Amino acid sequence: MFLHIDHINKQFTNNKVVNDVLVDINLTIREGEFVSILGPSGCGKSTLLSMVAGLSEASSGEIKLEGKTIKKPGKDRGMVFQQAALFPWLNVEENVMFPLRKEMKKKEAKQTARKFLQMVQLSNYAAHYPHELSGGMQQRVAIARALAMNPKMLLMDEPFGALDEQTRARMHAELEKIWIETKKTILFVTHSISESIKLSDRIIVMGTQPGTIIADIKVDLPRPRRFDQKEAIHLEKKINLLLKNEIDKVVKEELSYAANH
Amino acid sequence: MQRIIKQLVFFIILLVAWEGLVRAGGWTPDVMPKPTDVWQALVRGFGDKTLIYDLVASFQRLFIGLLISLMLGIGLGILLAKSKTADETLGSLILALQSVPSIVWLPLAIMWFGLNEKAVIFIVVLGGTLVMTINMRMGIKNVSPLYIRAAQTMGSRGLDLFLKVIFPAAVPYAVTGVRLAWAFAWRALMAGEILSTGPGLGYTLKYASDFGDMSLVIAVMILIGVIGTAVDYAFFQRVEKNVMRRWGLESS
């Protein structure tokens, strides 16, 4: 039991109306697993991830990493956000060195940064500033930055959601390669079914209103995966069916909201 | 290039029209001097070095005053951004003071410091501090939460988080604050000098007015305007632009 999410509940109170965001989430992830959390917008998948990161608190329940309860953010969990969140006043190399400042001498930190920039194939851009890079390159720097501090887990919150289709496909291949190389446990939040099938060992499908886990699907296909494989198409259809009800729920809610306002 | 030519033509037409109107109207230089009179006053002033002494003296006061106001402004801005109570109390006072031109403090300043440098510097400090405070506060408050969250996941918190992430992220606002503080301080300085003692550009303007030397009055006015614009254009706008681009707030 590497990561253990135990009876997590989350409520938001808005104008005295209590809103259930997550209800009784239980999930166990093994070391080295690539797990996707898939669900429609508003299902609380990002909230769940930020709880694992220690950036937000659960209303009840607890999350344990290797037996230790998560209370605060820490370097044992590297996080990659949808926006690269690179610091614009630092160049690429300095950005990757940011989490290493305290635990390493400058020379060692520099070497480590170089190593991970090489892994994401951006060695030549070490001296560039973030605004000089494309979105895909920025996201690769963010991945290098998260990996450089040698975390036990990599948490990714729709990391490729803001990229164009071609770039996203390239990033998938690169992430898969990095995952095989580093053997990191990855928790990957996405709303794209094909993305989750392409990348993960397991897909946790979440439903909405309130956010619950509605399915835990093992993806047992050889890598690298292709979308024209029969099994992949079959799996996509299956998940689509699961999510259809949930998306209908969201649409209905939105329509009734529109009608009442 | 086009723009410079347009500006050049515009100012030449302006000067010719000014010269022509004054000549046609038959006004004497003690009422309305011609551009040529103003030019002579400038040449005379720089020739006997009075304007040079004035410039040096004015810039000294400005430099000291601006430096103090920037330090105060950064400190106060951080305080207001970080403490809700300070923001609600001291913050409202600072906003109210912002609408009071700093020169109205001069009578009090003269009582406190005497009719000397210190009183003028006090006015300059007041002129610069408030606007720097307001900008610094905004800068800290507007730091993207994403940067803070990202830094937290990399083990940064407390003072380290402030010094390494929040403050650098606020730099674009701080630069705008410095630029505005300079502009306010420059105006405050001129007003203070007119009502105080010399040497200084403002003092020479008043001195010239006492002796009815309107050519010199206009010469000093032009000098004040040219310096104000030149420093803003050649220095602050450039720095601001570079920072905005680097910080990704403006597409290059």
PDB file of N, CA, C and O in Angstrom, chain B residues 197-247:
ATOM      1  N   THR B 197      13.735  77.804  -0.382  1.00  0.00           N
ATOM      2  CA  THR B 197      14.967  78.496  -0.750  1.00  0.00           C
ATOM      3  C   THR B 197      15.773  77.706  -1.773  1.00  0.00           C
ATOM      4  O   THR B 197      15.537  76.534  -1.993  1.00  0.00           O
ATOM      5  N   GLY B 198      16.777  78.385  -2.339  1.00  0.00           N
ATOM      6  CA  GLY B 198      17.582  77.792  -3.397  1.00  0.00           C
ATOM      7  C   GLY B 198      18.892  77.249  -2.892  1.00  0.00           C
ATOM      8  O   GLY B 198      19.098  77.191  -1.687  1.00  0.00           O
ATOM      9  N   PRO B 199      19.802  76.865  -3.773  1.00  0.00           N
ATOM     10  CA  PRO B 199      19.545  76.861  -5.217  1.00  0.00           C
ATOM     11  C   PRO B 199      18.651  75.711  -5.638  1.00  0.00           C
ATOM     12  O   PRO B 199      18.433  74.784  -4.881  1.00  0.00           O
ATOM     13  N   GLY B 200      18.137  75.790  -6.861  1.00  0.00           N
ATOM     14  CA  GLY B 200      17.243  74.776  -7.386  1.00  0.00           C
ATOM     15  C   GLY B 200      16.461  75.367  -8.535  1.00  0.00           C
ATOM     16  O   GLY B 200      16.308  76.588  -8.617  1.00  0.00           O
ATOM     17  N   LEU B 201      15.957  74.516  -9.407  1.00  0.00           N
ATOM     18  CA  LEU B 201      15.221  75.005 -10.575  1.00  0.00           C
ATOM     19  C   LEU B 201      13.999  75.806 -10.153  1.00  0.00           C
ATOM     20  O   LEU B 201      13.738  76.885 -10.675  1.00  0.00           O
ATOM     21  N   GLY B 202      13.245  75.286  -9.205  1.00  0.00           N
ATOM     22  CA  GLY B 202      12.035  75.951  -8.753  1.00  0.00           C
ATOM     23  C   GLY B 202      12.341  77.307  -8.143  1.00  0.00           C
ATOM     24  O   GLY B 202      11.641  78.302  -8.379  1.00  0.00           O
ATOM     25  N   TYR B 203      13.419  77.345  -7.376  1.00  0.00           N
ATOM     26  CA  TYR B 203      13.811  78.597  -6.722  1.00  0.00           C
ATOM     27  C   TYR B 203      14.175  79.646  -7.763  1.00  0.00           C
ATOM     28  O   TYR B 203      13.755  80.813  -7.674  1.00  0.00           O
ATOM     29  N   THR B 204      14.935  79.249  -8.778  1.00  0.00           N
ATOM     30  CA  THR B 204      15.327  80.182  -9.836  1.00  0.00           C
ATOM     31  C   THR B 204      14.102  80.711 -10.586  1.00  0.00           C
ATOM     32  O   THR B 204      14.042  81.877 -10.962  1.00  0.00           O
ATOM     33  N   LEU B 205      13.108  79.836 -10.761  1.00  0.00           N
ATOM     34  CA  LEU B 205      11.866  80.266 -11.415  1.00  0.00           C
ATOM     35  C   LEU B 205      11.205  81.391 -10.620  1.00  0.00           C
ATOM     36  O   LEU B 205      10.791  82.413 -11.170  1.00  0.00           O
ATOM     37  N   LYS B 206      11.131  81.201  -9.310  1.00  0.00           N
ATOM     38  CA  LYS B 206      10.503  82.220  -8.467  1.00  0.00           C
ATOM     39  C   LYS B 206      11.345  83.502  -8.456  1.00  0.00           C
ATOM     40  O   LYS B 206      10.805  84.624  -8.524  1.00  0.00           O
ATOM     41  N   TYR B 207      12.663  83.338  -8.384  1.00  0.00           N
ATOM     42  CA  TYR B 207      13.604  84.451  -8.380  1.00  0.00           C
ATOM     43  C   TYR B 207      13.433  85.284  -9.659  1.00  0.00           C
ATOM     44  O   TYR B 207      13.346  86.514  -9.627  1.00  0.00           O
ATOM     45  N   ALA B 208      13.338  84.565 -10.788  1.00  0.00           N
ATOM     46  CA  ALA B 208      13.149  85.238 -12.073  1.00  0.00           C
ATOM     47  C   ALA B 208      11.820  85.990 -12.095  1.00  0.00           C
ATOM     48  O   ALA B 208      11.724  87.111 -12.605  1.00  0.00           O
ATOM     49  N   SER B 209      10.803  85.391 -11.517  1.00  0.00           N
ATOM     50  CA  SER B 209       9.489  86.024 -11.499  1.00  0.00           C
ATOM     51  C   SER B 209       9.520  87.291 -10.655  1.00  0.00           C
ATOM     52  O   SER B 209       8.937  88.317 -11.009  1.00  0.00           O
ATOM     53  N   ASP B 210      10.256  87.252  -9.518  1.00  0.00           N
ATOM     54  CA  ASP B 210      10.367  88.427  -8.658  1.00  0.00           C
ATOM     55  C   ASP B 210      11.018  89.593  -9.402  1.00  0.00           C
ATOM     56  O   ASP B 210      10.729  90.755  -9.128  1.00  0.00           O
ATOM     57  N   PHE B 211      11.921  89.267 -10.332  1.00  0.00           N
ATOM     58  CA  PHE B 211      12.604  90.320 -11.080  1.00  0.00           C
ATOM     59  C   PHE B 211      11.965  90.572 -12.447  1.00  0.00           C
ATOM     60  O   PHE B 211      12.547  91.243 -13.288  1.00  0.00           O
ATOM     61  N   GLY B 212      10.805  89.984 -12.664  1.00  0.00           N
ATOM     62  CA  GLY B 212      10.082  90.223 -13.903  1.00  0.00           C
ATOM     63  C   GLY B 212      10.744  89.632 -15.135  1.00  0.00           C
ATOM     64  O   GLY B 212      10.459  90.047 -16.261  1.00  0.00           O
ATOM     65  N   ASP B 213      11.623  88.639 -14.950  1.00  0.00           N
ATOM     66  CA  ASP B 213      12.336  88.039 -16.078  1.00  0.00           C
ATOM     67  C   ASP B 213      11.545  86.840 -16.609  1.00  0.00           C
ATOM     68  O   ASP B 213      11.845  85.691 -16.314  1.00  0.00           O
ATOM     69  N   MET B 214      10.507  87.150 -17.412  1.00  0.00           N
ATOM     70  CA  MET B 214       9.617  86.081 -17.889  1.00  0.00           C
ATOM     71  C   MET B 214      10.319  85.135 -18.868  1.00  0.00           C
ATOM     72  O   MET B 214       9.936  83.976 -19.003  1.00  0.00           O
ATOM     73  N   SER B 215      11.345  85.613 -19.542  1.00  0.00           N
ATOM     74  CA  SER B 215      12.102  84.731 -20.440  1.00  0.00           C
ATOM     75  C   SER B 215      12.714  83.589 -19.643  1.00  0.00           C
ATOM     76  O   SER B 215      12.660  82.422 -20.041  1.00  0.00           O
ATOM     77  N   LEU B 216      13.285  83.931 -18.488  1.00  0.00           N
ATOM     78  CA  LEU B 216      13.906  82.903 -17.662  1.00  0.00           C
ATOM     79  C   LEU B 216      12.838  81.988 -17.045  1.00  0.00           C
ATOM     80  O   LEU B 216      13.047  80.778 -16.911  1.00  0.00           O
ATOM     81  N   VAL B 217      11.688  82.582 -16.684  1.00  0.00           N
ATOM     82  CA  VAL B 217      10.592  81.758 -16.139  1.00  0.00           C
ATOM     83  C   VAL B 217      10.225  80.667 -17.147  1.00  0.00           C
ATOM     84  O   VAL B 217      10.158  79.484 -16.802  1.00  0.00           O
ATOM     85  N   ILE B 218      10.016  81.083 -18.385  1.00  0.00           N
ATOM     86  CA  ILE B 218       9.627  80.093 -19.404  1.00  0.00           C
ATOM     87  C   ILE B 218      10.785  79.124 -19.664  1.00  0.00           C
ATOM     88  O   ILE B 218      10.573  77.911 -19.841  1.00  0.00           O
ATOM     89  N   ALA B 219      12.021  79.638 -19.650  1.00  0.00           N
ATOM     90  CA  ALA B 219      13.178  78.767 -19.864  1.00  0.00           C
ATOM     91  C   ALA B 219      13.206  77.658 -18.815  1.00  0.00           C
ATOM     92  O   ALA B 219      13.420  76.478 -19.138  1.00  0.00           O
ATOM     93  N   VAL B 220      12.984  78.010 -17.564  1.00  0.00           N
ATOM     94  CA  VAL B 220      12.984  77.000 -16.494  1.00  0.00           C
ATOM     95  C   VAL B 220      11.806  76.034 -16.664  1.00  0.00           C
ATOM     96  O   VAL B 220      11.948  74.820 -16.484  1.00  0.00           O
ATOM     97  N   MET B 221      10.638  76.595 -17.019  1.00  0.00           N
ATOM     98  CA  MET B 221       9.473  75.723 -17.245  1.00  0.00           C
ATOM     99  C   MET B 221       9.784  74.662 -18.300  1.00  0.00           C
ATOM    100  O   MET B 221       9.466  73.472 -18.146  1.00  0.00           O
ATOM    101  N   ILE B 222      10.420  75.125 -19.383  1.00  0.00           N
ATOM    102  CA  ILE B 222      10.747  74.175 -20.466  1.00  0.00           C
ATOM    103  C   ILE B 222      11.741  73.133 -19.966  1.00  0.00           C
ATOM    104  O   ILE B 222      11.600  71.931 -20.228  1.00  0.00           O
ATOM    105  N   LEU B 223      12.714  73.587 -19.182  1.00  0.00           N
ATOM    106  CA  LEU B 223      13.712  72.666 -18.639  1.00  0.00           C
ATOM    107  C   LEU B 223      13.047  71.592 -17.760  1.00  0.00           C
ATOM    108  O   LEU B 223      13.358  70.400 -17.856  1.00  0.00           O
ATOM    109  N   ILE B 224      12.119  72.047 -16.909  1.00  0.00           N
ATOM    110  CA  ILE B 224      11.409  71.105 -16.026  1.00  0.00           C
ATOM    111  C   ILE B 224      10.670  70.052 -16.857  1.00  0.00           C
ATOM    112  O   ILE B 224      10.746  68.848 -16.599  1.00  0.00           O
ATOM    113  N   GLY B 225       9.974  70.528 -17.890  1.00  0.00           N
ATOM    114  CA  GLY B 225       9.209  69.620 -18.732  1.00  0.00           C
ATOM    115  C   GLY B 225      10.099  68.651 -19.490  1.00  0.00           C
ATOM    116  O   GLY B 225       9.830  67.450 -19.548  1.00  0.00           O
ATOM    117  N   VAL B 226      11.185  69.170 -20.043  1.00  0.00           N
ATOM    118  CA  VAL B 226      12.079  68.334 -20.846  1.00  0.00           C
ATOM    119  C   VAL B 226      12.727  67.262 -19.976  1.00  0.00           C
ATOM    120  O   VAL B 226      12.775  66.083 -20.350  1.00  0.00           O
ATOM    121  N   ILE B 227      13.189  67.661 -18.794  1.00  0.00           N
ATOM    122  CA  ILE B 227      13.830  66.671 -17.907  1.00  0.00           C
ATOM    123  C   ILE B 227      12.821  65.611 -17.473  1.00  0.00           C
ATOM    124  O   ILE B 227      13.094  64.411 -17.523  1.00  0.00           O
ATOM    125  N   GLY B 228      11.646  66.060 -17.070  1.00  0.00           N
ATOM    126  CA  GLY B 228      10.606  65.121 -16.639  1.00  0.00           C
ATOM    127  C   GLY B 228      10.304  64.084 -17.707  1.00  0.00           C
ATOM    128  O   GLY B 228      10.278  62.888 -17.451  1.00  0.00           O
ATOM    129  N   THR B 229      10.096  64.552 -18.938  1.00  0.00           N
ATOM    130  CA  THR B 229       9.780  63.639 -20.035  1.00  0.00           C
ATOM    131  C   THR B 229      10.967  62.742 -20.359  1.00  0.00           C
ATOM    132  O   THR B 229      10.808  61.539 -20.569  1.00  0.00           O
ATOM    133  N   ALA B 230      12.153  63.358 -20.415  1.00  0.00           N
ATOM    134  CA  ALA B 230      13.333  62.607 -20.854  1.00  0.00           C
ATOM    135  C   ALA B 230      13.631  61.449 -19.905  1.00  0.00           C
ATOM    136  O   ALA B 230      13.879  60.327 -20.341  1.00  0.00           O
ATOM    137  N   VAL B 231      13.589  61.704 -18.599  1.00  0.00           N
ATOM    138  CA  VAL B 231      13.881  60.637 -17.632  1.00  0.00           C
ATOM    139  C   VAL B 231      12.832  59.533 -17.745  1.00  0.00           C
ATOM    140  O   VAL B 231      13.147  58.349 -17.770  1.00  0.00           O
ATOM    141  N   ASP B 232      11.575  59.937 -17.862  1.00  0.00           N
ATOM    142  CA  ASP B 232      10.506  58.949 -17.964  1.00  0.00           C
ATOM    143  C   ASP B 232      10.676  58.101 -19.221  1.00  0.00           C
ATOM    144  O   ASP B 232      10.585  56.881 -19.188  1.00  0.00           O
ATOM    145  N   TYR B 233      10.957  58.770 -20.320  1.00  0.00           N
ATOM    146  CA  TYR B 233      11.018  58.090 -21.611  1.00  0.00           C
ATOM    147  C   TYR B 233      12.272  57.237 -21.734  1.00  0.00           C
ATOM    148  O   TYR B 233      12.210  56.069 -22.109  1.00  0.00           O
ATOM    149  N   ALA B 234      13.418  57.847 -21.408  1.00  0.00           N
ATOM    150  CA  ALA B 234      14.686  57.166 -21.652  1.00  0.00           C
ATOM    151  C   ALA B 234      14.959  56.076 -20.632  1.00  0.00           C
ATOM    152  O   ALA B 234      15.612  55.090 -20.923  1.00  0.00           O
ATOM    153  N   PHE B 235      14.432  56.251 -19.437  1.00  0.00           N
ATOM    154  CA  PHE B 235      14.759  55.273 -18.401  1.00  0.00           C
ATOM    155  C   PHE B 235      13.564  54.420 -17.993  1.00  0.00           C
ATOM    156  O   PHE B 235      13.525  53.224 -18.263  1.00  0.00           O
ATOM    157  N   PHE B 236      12.569  55.053 -17.391  1.00  0.00           N
ATOM    158  CA  PHE B 236      11.506  54.264 -16.766  1.00  0.00           C
ATOM    159  C   PHE B 236      10.678  53.464 -17.751  1.00  0.00           C
ATOM    160  O   PHE B 236      10.404  52.294 -17.533  1.00  0.00           O
ATOM    161  N   GLN B 237      10.279  54.097 -18.864  1.00  0.00           N
ATOM    162  CA  GLN B 237       9.443  53.358 -19.815  1.00  0.00           C
ATOM    163  C   GLN B 237      10.180  52.145 -20.363  1.00  0.00           C
ATOM    164  O   GLN B 237       9.603  51.105 -20.600  1.00  0.00           O
ATOM    165  N   ARG B 238      11.485  52.311 -20.565  1.00  0.00           N
ATOM    166  CA  ARG B 238      12.280  51.212 -21.095  1.00  0.00           C
ATOM    167  C   ARG B 238      12.364  50.053 -20.092  1.00  0.00           C
ATOM    168  O   ARG B 238      12.156  48.901 -20.450  1.00  0.00           O
ATOM    169  N   VAL B 239      12.673  50.407 -18.846  1.00  0.00           N
ATOM    170  CA  VAL B 239      12.768  49.381 -17.804  1.00  0.00           C
ATOM    171  C   VAL B 239      11.418  48.671 -17.656  1.00  0.00           C
ATOM    172  O   VAL B 239      11.332  47.440 -17.624  1.00  0.00           O
ATOM    173  N   GLU B 240      10.370  49.463 -17.621  1.00  0.00           N
ATOM    174  CA  GLU B 240       9.028  48.905 -17.445  1.00  0.00           C
ATOM    175  C   GLU B 240       8.695  47.924 -18.575  1.00  0.00           C
ATOM    176  O   GLU B 240       8.188  46.833 -18.352  1.00  0.00           O
ATOM    177  N   LYS B 241       9.013  48.315 -19.777  1.00  0.00           N
ATOM    178  CA  LYS B 241       8.725  47.485 -20.940  1.00  0.00           C
ATOM    179  C   LYS B 241       9.478  46.152 -20.855  1.00  0.00           C
ATOM    180  O   LYS B 241       8.913  45.086 -21.117  1.00  0.00           O
ATOM    181  N   ASN B 242      10.762  46.233 -20.502  1.00  0.00           N
ATOM    182  CA  ASN B 242      11.566  45.027 -20.390  1.00  0.00           C
ATOM    183  C   ASN B 242      11.012  44.079 -19.334  1.00  0.00           C
ATOM    184  O   ASN B 242      10.909  42.874 -19.555  1.00  0.00           O
ATOM    185  N   VAL B 243      10.649  44.656 -18.195  1.00  0.00           N
ATOM    186  CA  VAL B 243      10.119  43.832 -17.100  1.00  0.00           C
ATOM    187  C   VAL B 243       8.806  43.184 -17.522  1.00  0.00           C
ATOM    188  O   VAL B 243       8.607  41.985 -17.336  1.00  0.00           O
ATOM    189  N   MET B 244       7.928  43.969 -18.138  1.00  0.00           N
ATOM    190  CA  MET B 244       6.633  43.439 -18.564  1.00  0.00           C
ATOM    191  C   MET B 244       6.823  42.273 -19.529  1.00  0.00           C
ATOM    192  O   MET B 244       6.125  41.267 -19.462  1.00  0.00           O
ATOM    193  N   ARG B 245       7.786  42.398 -20.425  1.00  0.00           N
ATOM    194  CA  ARG B 245       8.004  41.342 -21.398  1.00  0.00           C
ATOM    195  C   ARG B 245       8.545  40.091 -20.726  1.00  0.00           C
ATOM    196  O   ARG B 245       8.051  38.998 -20.939  1.00  0.00           O
ATOM    197  N   ARG B 246       9.560  40.290 -19.885  1.00  0.00           N
ATOM    198  CA  ARG B 246      10.173  39.161 -19.195  1.00  0.00           C
ATOM    199  C   ARG B 246       9.158  38.431 -18.324  1.00  0.00           C
ATOM    200  O   ARG B 246       9.118  37.208 -18.273  1.00  0.00           O
ATOM    201  N   TRP B 247       8.332  39.196 -17.638  1.00  0.00           N
ATOM    202  CA  TRP B 247       7.351  38.603 -16.722  1.00  0.00           C
ATOM    203  C   TRP B 247       6.144  38.035 -17.484  1.00  0.00           C
ATOM    204  O   TRP B 247       5.184  37.597 -16.891  1.00  0.00           O
TER     205      TRP B 247
END
